[in-house]
Coordinates of N, CA, C and O in Angstrom, one line a residue:
M22 N -21.5 1.0 6.2 CA -20.8 2.5 6.3 C -20.4 2.7 4.4 O -21.5 2.4 3.3
Y23 N -19.4 1.9 4.3 CA -18.6 2.4 2.7 C -17.8 0.7 3.1 O -17.6 0.4 3.5
Q24 N -18.0 0.2 1.6 CA -17.8 -1.2 0.9 C -16.5 -1.2 0.2 O -15.4 -2.3 0.8
T25 N -16.3 0.0 -0.7 CA -14.8 0.4 -0.8 C -14.1 1.2 -0.6 O -14.5 2.0 -1.3
I26 N -13.2 1.5 0.1 CA -12.4 2.8 0.4 C -10.9 3.3 -0.4 O -10.2 1.9 0.1
I27 N -10.6 4.2 -1.2 CA -9.4 4.5 -1.5 C -8.7 5.6 -0.6 O -9.2 6.3 -0.8
M28 N -7.7 4.8 -0.7 CA -6.9 5.9 0.7 C -5.0 6.0 -0.3 O -4.4 4.8 0.1
P29 N -4.9 7.1 -0.9 CA -3.6 7.4 -1.7 C -2.7 7.3 -0.4 O -3.2 8.6 0.8
V30 N -1.9 7.1 -0.2 CA -0.9 7.4 1.1 C 0.8 8.0 0.4 O 1.0 6.9 -1.0
D31 N 1.4 8.3 0.9 CA 2.8 8.2 0.4 C 3.5 8.1 1.7 O 4.2 8.2 2.9
V32 N 4.2 6.3 1.3 CA 4.8 5.9 2.1 C 5.8 6.7 2.4 O 6.8 6.4 3.6
F33 N 6.6 7.3 2.0 CA 8.2 8.5 2.7 C 7.7 9.2 3.4 O 8.5 10.0 3.6
E34 N 6.4 9.4 3.5 CA 5.7 10.8 5.0 C 4.5 10.3 5.2 O 3.8 10.8 4.8
M35 N 4.9 9.2 5.9 CA 3.5 8.4 6.7 C 3.2 9.0 7.4 O 1.8 8.6 7.5
E36 N 3.8 10.4 8.1 CA 3.0 11.4 9.4 C 1.4 11.7 8.8 O 1.0 12.1 9.5
L37 N 1.8 12.1 7.1 CA 0.6 12.6 6.7 C -1.0 11.9 6.7 O -1.7 12.4 6.5
S38 N -0.5 10.4 6.8 CA -1.6 9.4 7.0 C -2.1 9.3 8.2 O -3.1 8.5 8.3
D39 N -1.3 9.6 9.1 CA -1.8 8.9 10.8 C -3.3 9.1 11.2 O -3.8 8.2 11.3
K40 N -3.8 10.3 10.7 CA -5.4 11.1 10.9 C -6.1 10.2 10.4 O -7.4 10.2 10.7
A41 N -5.8 10.1 9.0 CA -6.8 9.8 7.6 C -6.9 8.2 8.1 O -7.8 7.3 7.8
I42 N -6.0 7.2 8.6 CA -6.1 6.1 8.9 C -7.6 5.9 9.8 O -8.3 5.3 9.6
R43 N -7.3 6.6 11.0 CA -8.3 6.5 11.8 C -9.7 6.7 11.3 O -10.8 6.2 11.1
H44 N -9.8 7.9 10.4 CA -10.9 7.6 9.6 C -11.4 7.1 8.8 O -12.7 6.6 8.7
A45 N -10.2 6.6 7.8 CA -11.1 5.0 6.7 C -11.0 4.1 8.2 O -12.5 3.0 7.5
E46 N -10.6 3.7 9.1 CA -11.4 2.7 9.8 C -12.9 2.9 10.3 O -13.4 2.0 10.0
F47 N -12.8 3.9 10.6 CA -14.3 4.2 10.8 C -15.1 4.1 10.0 O -16.4 3.9 9.8
L48 N -14.5 4.3 8.6 CA -15.8 4.3 7.2 C -15.4 3.1 6.7 O -16.9 2.4 6.3
A49 N -14.9 2.0 7.8 CA -15.4 0.7 7.1 C -15.2 -0.4 8.0 O -15.4 -1.3 7.8
Q50 N -15.9 0.7 9.3 CA -16.4 -0.5 10.5 C -16.9 -1.9 10.0 O -16.4 -2.9 10.5
Q51 N -18.2 -2.0 9.5 CA -18.5 -3.6 9.1 C -18.3 -4.3 8.5 O -17.3 -5.2 9.1
D52 N -17.6 -3.9 7.2 CA -16.6 -4.9 6.1 C -16.5 -4.4 5.6 O -16.0 -4.4 4.6
G53 N -16.0 -3.1 5.4 CA -15.4 -2.0 4.3 C -14.2 -3.1 4.0 O -13.2 -3.1 4.6
I54 N -13.1 -3.0 2.9 CA -12.3 -2.8 2.4 C -11.6 -1.7 2.3 O -12.0 -0.7 1.0
I55 N -10.2 -1.4 2.8 CA -9.4 -0.2 2.4 C -7.8 -1.0 1.3 O -7.3 -1.4 2.1
H56 N -8.1 0.2 0.7 CA -6.9 0.0 -0.6 C -6.3 1.0 -0.4 O -6.5 2.5 -0.8
L57 N -4.7 1.3 0.4 CA -4.0 1.6 0.6 C -3.2 1.9 -0.9 O -2.9 1.0 -1.8
I58 N -3.2 3.2 -1.7 CA -2.4 3.0 -3.0 C -1.4 4.4 -2.8 O -1.7 5.3 -2.3
H59 N 0.3 3.6 -3.3 CA 1.3 4.7 -3.1 C 1.2 5.4 -4.8 O 1.6 3.6 -5.5
V60 N 1.6 6.0 -5.5 CA 1.5 6.3 -6.7 C 3.3 6.9 -6.7 O 3.7 8.2 -6.0
L61 N 3.8 6.2 -7.6 CA 5.0 6.8 -8.2 C 5.4 7.3 -9.4 O 4.3 6.8 -10.4
P62 N 6.3 8.2 -9.8 CA 6.0 8.3 -11.1 C 6.4 7.9 -12.0 O 8.0 6.8 -11.4
G63 N 6.1 7.6 -13.1 CA 6.8 6.5 -14.1 C 8.2 7.2 -14.7 O 8.2 8.4 -14.6
S64 N 8.6 6.5 -15.2 CA 9.8 7.0 -15.9 C 10.0 7.3 -16.6 O 10.8 8.7 -16.8
A65 N 9.2 7.7 -17.7 CA 8.4 8.2 -18.5 C 8.6 9.9 -18.2 O 9.2 11.1 -19.3
S66 N 8.2 10.3 -17.1 CA 8.6 11.8 -16.5 C 10.0 11.9 -16.3 O 10.6 13.2 -15.9
F67 N 11.0 10.9 -16.1 CA 12.4 11.2 -15.7 C 13.0 11.7 -17.4 O 14.3 12.5 -17.1
G68 N 12.8 11.6 -18.5 CA 13.3 12.0 -19.4 C 14.8 11.5 -19.5 O 15.5 11.7 -20.1
L69 N 15.2 10.4 -19.3 CA 16.1 9.6 -19.3 C 16.2 8.2 -20.2 O 16.4 7.0 -19.6
H70 N 15.5 8.5 -21.2 CA 15.3 6.7 -22.1 C 16.5 6.5 -22.3 O 16.9 5.0 -22.5
R71 N 17.9 7.0 -22.5 CA 19.1 6.6 -23.0 C 19.4 5.3 -22.1 O 20.3 4.6 -22.0
F72 N 19.1 5.4 -20.7 CA 19.4 5.0 -19.4 C 18.3 4.1 -18.5 O 18.2 3.6 -18.1
A73 N 17.4 3.3 -20.1 CA 16.6 2.5 -19.6 C 16.4 1.6 -19.2 O 15.6 1.3 -18.2
A74 N 17.5 0.8 -19.1 CA 17.7 -0.7 -18.1 C 17.9 -0.4 -17.2 O 17.8 -0.8 -15.7
D75 N 19.1 1.0 -16.4 CA 19.3 1.3 -15.1 C 17.4 2.1 -14.5 O 17.5 1.8 -13.6
M76 N 17.1 2.8 -15.4 CA 16.0 2.8 -14.6 C 14.9 1.9 -14.0 O 14.1 1.7 -13.2
R77 N 14.6 1.1 -14.9 CA 14.0 0.1 -14.8 C 14.6 -0.6 -13.4 O 13.6 -1.7 -12.9
R78 N 15.4 -0.8 -13.5 CA 16.3 -1.6 -12.3 C 15.7 -0.3 -11.3 O 15.4 -1.3 -9.8
F79 N 15.9 1.0 -10.9 CA 15.6 2.0 -10.3 C 14.5 1.9 -9.8 O 13.8 1.8 -8.6
E80 N 13.3 1.3 -11.0 CA 11.8 1.7 -10.8 C 11.5 0.2 -9.8 O 10.7 0.7 -9.1
D81 N 12.0 -0.8 -10.3 CA 11.6 -2.4 -9.5 C 12.1 -2.2 -8.0 O 11.4 -2.9 -7.3
H82 N 13.7 -1.7 -7.7 CA 13.7 -1.2 -6.3 C 12.9 -0.4 -5.6 O 12.5 -0.7 -4.3
I83 N 12.4 0.8 -6.0 CA 11.6 1.9 -5.6 C 10.5 1.2 -5.4 O 9.7 1.3 -4.2
Q84 N 10.0 0.4 -6.2 CA 8.6 -0.5 -5.7 C 8.5 -1.0 -5.0 O 7.8 -1.2 -4.3
H85 N 9.4 -2.0 -5.1 CA 9.7 -2.8 -3.8 C 9.8 -2.3 -2.3 O 9.4 -3.0 -1.0
E86 N 10.6 -1.0 -2.2 CA 10.8 -0.3 -0.9 C 9.2 0.3 -0.5 O 9.0 0.0 0.7
A87 N 8.7 0.8 -1.5 CA 7.2 1.4 -1.4 C 6.2 0.1 -1.1 O 5.5 0.0 0.1
Q88 N 6.4 -1.1 -1.8 CA 5.3 -2.0 -1.2 C 6.0 -2.6 0.6 O 5.0 -3.0 1.2
T89 N 7.1 -2.2 0.5 CA 7.5 -3.1 2.1 C 7.2 -2.1 3.2 O 6.6 -2.1 4.2
R90 N 6.7 -0.5 3.0 CA 6.5 0.1 3.4 C 5.2 0.6 3.8 O 4.7 0.4 4.9
L91 N 4.3 0.2 2.8 CA 3.0 -0.2 2.7 C 2.6 -1.5 3.7 O 1.2 -1.3 4.2
Q92 N 2.8 -2.3 3.7 CA 2.8 -3.2 4.6 C 3.0 -3.2 5.8 O 2.2 -3.8 6.3
S93 N 4.2 -2.5 6.6 CA 4.7 -2.1 7.4 C 3.0 -1.0 7.7 O 3.0 -0.8 9.1
M94 N 2.5 -0.1 7.0 CA 1.6 0.8 7.5 C 0.4 -0.1 7.9 O -0.1 0.4 8.5
V95 N 0.3 -0.8 7.2 CA -1.0 -1.9 7.4 C -1.4 -2.1 9.2 O -1.8 -2.3 9.6
S96 N 0.3 -2.5 9.7 CA -0.1 -2.6 11.0 C -0.5 -1.4 12.0 O -0.9 -1.4 13.5
H97 N -0.9 -0.3 11.8 CA -1.1 0.8 11.8 C -2.6 1.1 12.1 O -3.2 1.8 12.9
F98 N -3.1 0.1 11.7 CA -4.6 -0.1 11.3 C -4.8 -0.9 12.5 O -4.4 -2.1 12.7
S99 N -6.2 -0.2 13.1 CA -6.7 -1.7 14.2 C -7.7 -2.6 13.7 O -8.0 -3.4 14.5
I100 N -7.6 -2.3 12.7 CA -9.2 -3.5 11.9 C -8.0 -4.6 11.3 O -7.3 -4.9 11.2
D101 N -8.6 -6.0 11.1 CA -8.4 -7.1 10.3 C -7.5 -6.6 9.3 O -7.9 -6.1 8.0
P102 N -5.8 -7.3 9.3 CA -5.1 -7.1 8.6 C -6.2 -7.6 6.7 O -5.2 -7.2 5.6
S103 N -6.4 -8.2 6.5 CA -7.5 -8.9 6.0 C -7.8 -7.9 5.0 O -8.4 -8.1 3.9
R104 N -8.6 -6.9 5.5 CA -9.5 -5.8 4.8 C -8.5 -5.0 4.2 O -9.1 -3.8 4.0
I105 N -7.0 -4.9 4.7 CA -6.5 -4.0 3.9 C -5.6 -4.7 2.5 O -5.1 -5.5 3.3
K106 N -5.8 -4.2 1.6 CA -5.3 -4.5 0.1 C -3.9 -3.3 0.1 O -4.4 -2.1 0.5
T107 N -3.0 -3.8 -0.4 CA -1.9 -2.6 -0.8 C -1.7 -2.2 -2.2 O -1.9 -3.8 -3.1
H108 N -1.4 -1.1 -3.0 CA -1.0 -1.0 -4.6 C 0.2 -0.1 -4.2 O -0.3 1.0 -4.1
V109 N 0.8 -0.7 -5.3 CA 1.9 0.6 -5.8 C 1.9 0.8 -7.3 O 1.8 -0.7 -8.2
C110 N 1.1 1.8 -7.5 CA 1.4 2.2 -9.2 C 2.8 3.4 -9.7 O 2.8 4.0 -8.9
F111 N 2.3 3.1 -10.8 CA 3.1 4.3 -11.7 C 2.1 5.0 -12.2 O 1.0 4.9 -12.7
G112 N 2.2 6.6 -12.2 CA 1.7 7.7 -12.9 C 1.7 8.8 -12.6 O 2.1 9.5 -11.2
H113 N 0.5 9.5 -12.1 CA 0.1 10.7 -11.7 C -1.1 10.3 -10.7 O -1.6 9.5 -10.8
V114 N -0.8 10.8 -9.1 CA -1.9 10.7 -8.5 C -3.0 10.7 -8.6 O -4.0 9.9 -8.2
R115 N -3.2 12.3 -9.6 CA -5.0 12.3 -9.7 C -5.4 11.4 -10.5 O -6.6 10.8 -10.1
D116 N -4.6 10.9 -11.8 CA -4.9 10.0 -12.6 C -4.9 8.2 -12.0 O -6.0 7.8 -12.2
V117 N -4.5 7.8 -10.8 CA -4.1 6.5 -10.6 C -5.2 6.4 -9.3 O -6.1 5.5 -9.5
V118 N -5.7 7.5 -8.6 CA -6.5 7.2 -8.3 C -8.0 6.9 -8.7 O -9.0 6.3 -8.4
N119 N -8.2 7.9 -9.7 CA -9.6 8.0 -10.4 C -9.9 6.5 -10.9 O -10.9 6.2 -11.1
E120 N -8.5 5.9 -11.8 CA -8.7 4.4 -12.5 C -9.2 3.5 -11.3 O -9.8 2.6 -11.6
V121 N -8.4 3.5 -10.3 CA -8.8 2.6 -9.3 C -10.0 2.8 -9.0 O -10.6 1.9 -8.3
A122 N -10.3 4.2 -8.3 CA -12.2 4.3 -8.0 C -12.9 3.5 -9.0 O -13.6 3.1 -8.6
T123 N -12.3 3.7 -10.4 CA -13.8 3.4 -10.7 C -13.4 1.5 -11.5 O -14.0 1.1 -11.5
E124 N -12.4 1.4 -11.1 CA -12.5 -0.2 -11.2 C -12.3 -0.7 -10.8 O -13.3 -2.1 -10.8
M125 N -12.4 -0.5 -8.9 CA -12.9 -0.8 -7.9 C -14.4 -0.9 -7.9 O -15.0 -1.3 -6.1
H126 N -15.4 0.3 -7.8 CA -16.2 0.8 -7.7 C -15.8 1.4 -6.2 O -17.3 0.6 -5.8
A127 N -15.1 2.2 -6.2 CA -15.0 2.4 -5.1 C -16.1 3.4 -4.8 O -16.5 4.0 -5.4
D128 N -16.2 3.4 -3.6 CA -17.5 4.3 -2.8 C -17.2 5.6 -1.9 O -17.5 7.0 -2.3
I129 N -15.6 5.8 -1.7 CA -15.1 7.3 -1.2 C -13.3 7.2 -1.1 O -12.9 6.1 -1.5
V130 N -13.4 8.2 -1.8 CA -11.4 8.3 -1.2 C -11.1 9.2 0.1 O -12.0 10.2 0.6
V131 N -10.0 8.6 0.8 CA -9.8 9.2 2.2 C -8.4 10.0 1.7 O -7.7 8.6 1.6
I132 N -7.9 10.7 2.1 CA -6.8 11.4 1.7 C -6.4 12.3 2.4 O -7.0 13.3 3.3
G133 N -4.9 12.2 3.3 CA -4.1 13.1 4.5 C -3.8 14.2 3.7 O -3.6 14.5 2.5
S134 N -3.9 15.2 4.0 CA -3.2 16.3 3.2 C -2.7 17.4 4.0 O -2.8 17.5 6.0
R135 N -1.5 17.6 4.0 CA 0.0 18.6 4.5 C -0.7 19.9 4.8 O -1.8 20.4 4.4
N136 N -0.3 20.5 5.4 CA -0.6 22.2 5.7 C -0.3 22.7 4.3 O 0.9 22.5 4.2
P137 N -1.1 23.5 4.0 CA -1.2 24.1 2.3 C -0.4 25.4 2.5 O -0.3 25.8 3.5
S138 N -0.1 25.5 1.7 CA 0.6 27.0 1.0 C -0.6 27.8 0.2 O -1.3 27.2 -0.2
I139 N -0.4 29.4 0.1 CA -1.0 30.0 -0.8 C -1.4 28.9 -2.5 O -2.4 29.1 -3.1
S140 N -0.2 28.3 -2.9 CA -0.4 28.0 -4.1 C -1.1 26.7 -4.3 O -1.7 26.3 -5.3
T141 N -1.1 25.7 -3.2 CA -2.5 24.9 -3.5 C -3.9 25.2 -2.9 O -4.5 24.5 -2.7
H142 N -4.1 26.5 -2.3 CA -5.4 26.5 -2.6 C -6.1 26.1 -1.4 O -7.1 25.6 -1.1
L143 N -5.6 26.2 0.1 CA -5.9 25.4 1.0 C -5.9 24.0 1.6 O -6.2 23.2 2.2
L144 N -5.7 23.3 0.4 CA -5.4 21.9 0.2 C -3.8 21.8 0.2 O -3.0 22.1 -0.8
G145 N -3.3 20.0 0.4 CA -1.8 20.0 -0.8 C -2.4 19.8 -2.1 O -3.2 19.8 -2.2
S146 N -1.3 19.5 -2.6 CA -1.5 19.9 -4.0 C -1.7 18.3 -4.7 O -3.0 18.4 -5.6
N147 N -1.4 17.3 -4.4 CA -2.3 15.8 -4.4 C -3.9 15.8 -3.6 O -4.6 15.7 -4.6
A148 N -4.0 16.1 -2.6 CA -5.3 16.4 -2.5 C -6.0 16.8 -2.9 O -7.3 16.8 -3.5
S149 N -5.9 17.9 -3.7 CA -6.1 19.6 -4.0 C -6.7 19.0 -5.5 O -7.8 18.9 -5.9
S150 N -5.8 18.2 -6.1 CA -5.6 17.8 -7.6 C -7.2 16.3 -7.4 O -7.8 16.2 -8.4
V151 N -6.8 15.7 -6.8 CA -7.9 14.3 -6.3 C -9.1 14.9 -6.6 O -10.1 14.5 -7.4
V152 N -9.3 16.3 -5.0 CA -10.6 16.3 -5.1 C -11.4 16.7 -6.6 O -12.2 16.9 -6.7
R153 N -10.1 17.6 -7.0 CA -10.7 18.6 -8.3 C -11.3 17.7 -9.2 O -12.4 17.5 -10.3
H154 N -10.6 15.9 -9.4 CA -11.2 15.2 -10.3 C -12.1 14.0 -10.5 O -12.3 13.5 -10.9
A155 N -12.3 13.9 -8.8 CA -12.7 13.1 -8.5 C -14.1 12.9 -9.1 O -14.7 13.8 -9.4
N156 N -14.6 11.3 -9.4 CA -15.7 11.3 -9.4 C -16.9 10.6 -8.0 O -18.3 10.2 -8.7
I157 N -16.1 10.8 -7.3 CA -16.7 9.4 -6.0 C -16.4 11.0 -4.9 O -15.7 11.5 -4.8
P158 N -16.7 11.0 -4.1 CA -16.7 12.0 -3.3 C -15.3 11.5 -2.2 O -14.5 10.1 -2.3
V159 N -15.0 12.5 -1.8 CA -13.6 12.7 -1.2 C -13.1 13.2 -0.1 O -13.7 14.5 0.4
L160 N -12.4 12.5 1.6 CA -12.9 13.0 2.6 C -11.0 13.5 3.0 O -10.4 12.5 2.4
V161 N -11.0 14.2 3.0 CA -9.9 15.3 3.2 C -9.4 15.4 4.9 O -9.8 16.1 5.2
V162 N -8.5 14.6 5.3 CA -8.3 15.0 6.4 C -6.9 15.9 6.7 O -5.4 14.9 6.1
R163 N -6.7 16.6 7.8 CA -5.5 17.2 7.9 C -5.2 16.7 8.9 O -5.4 16.2 9.7

């Protein structure tokens, strides 16, 4: 089916990805690779440049915590763990997903979406943004 699947996840709201995991597994049936990506906001968005050293320590800590949670998420999959890669990135979800998809020549993005509000026009804000700016197919799983 698909060789390279990008799956953005929020490790601090893992239940959002439960249903998306099953879809990603189905799409990767034969020998596809699933790339779990968690995106953290960069320190530039915090506006606390006077506290650069503290911010760096905070980023290191939160990056380590996110990586640990991503590794635990791998156990939720029923496919061989060697076919699941984890990535923690800094930036904006939409931009990071598109950059990673381009770099890896991805075939599809699979993303979970929460119950929307009227302001997000039927999709969660991250899912909506990814769909609007993606250069490859996006499967949104509620």
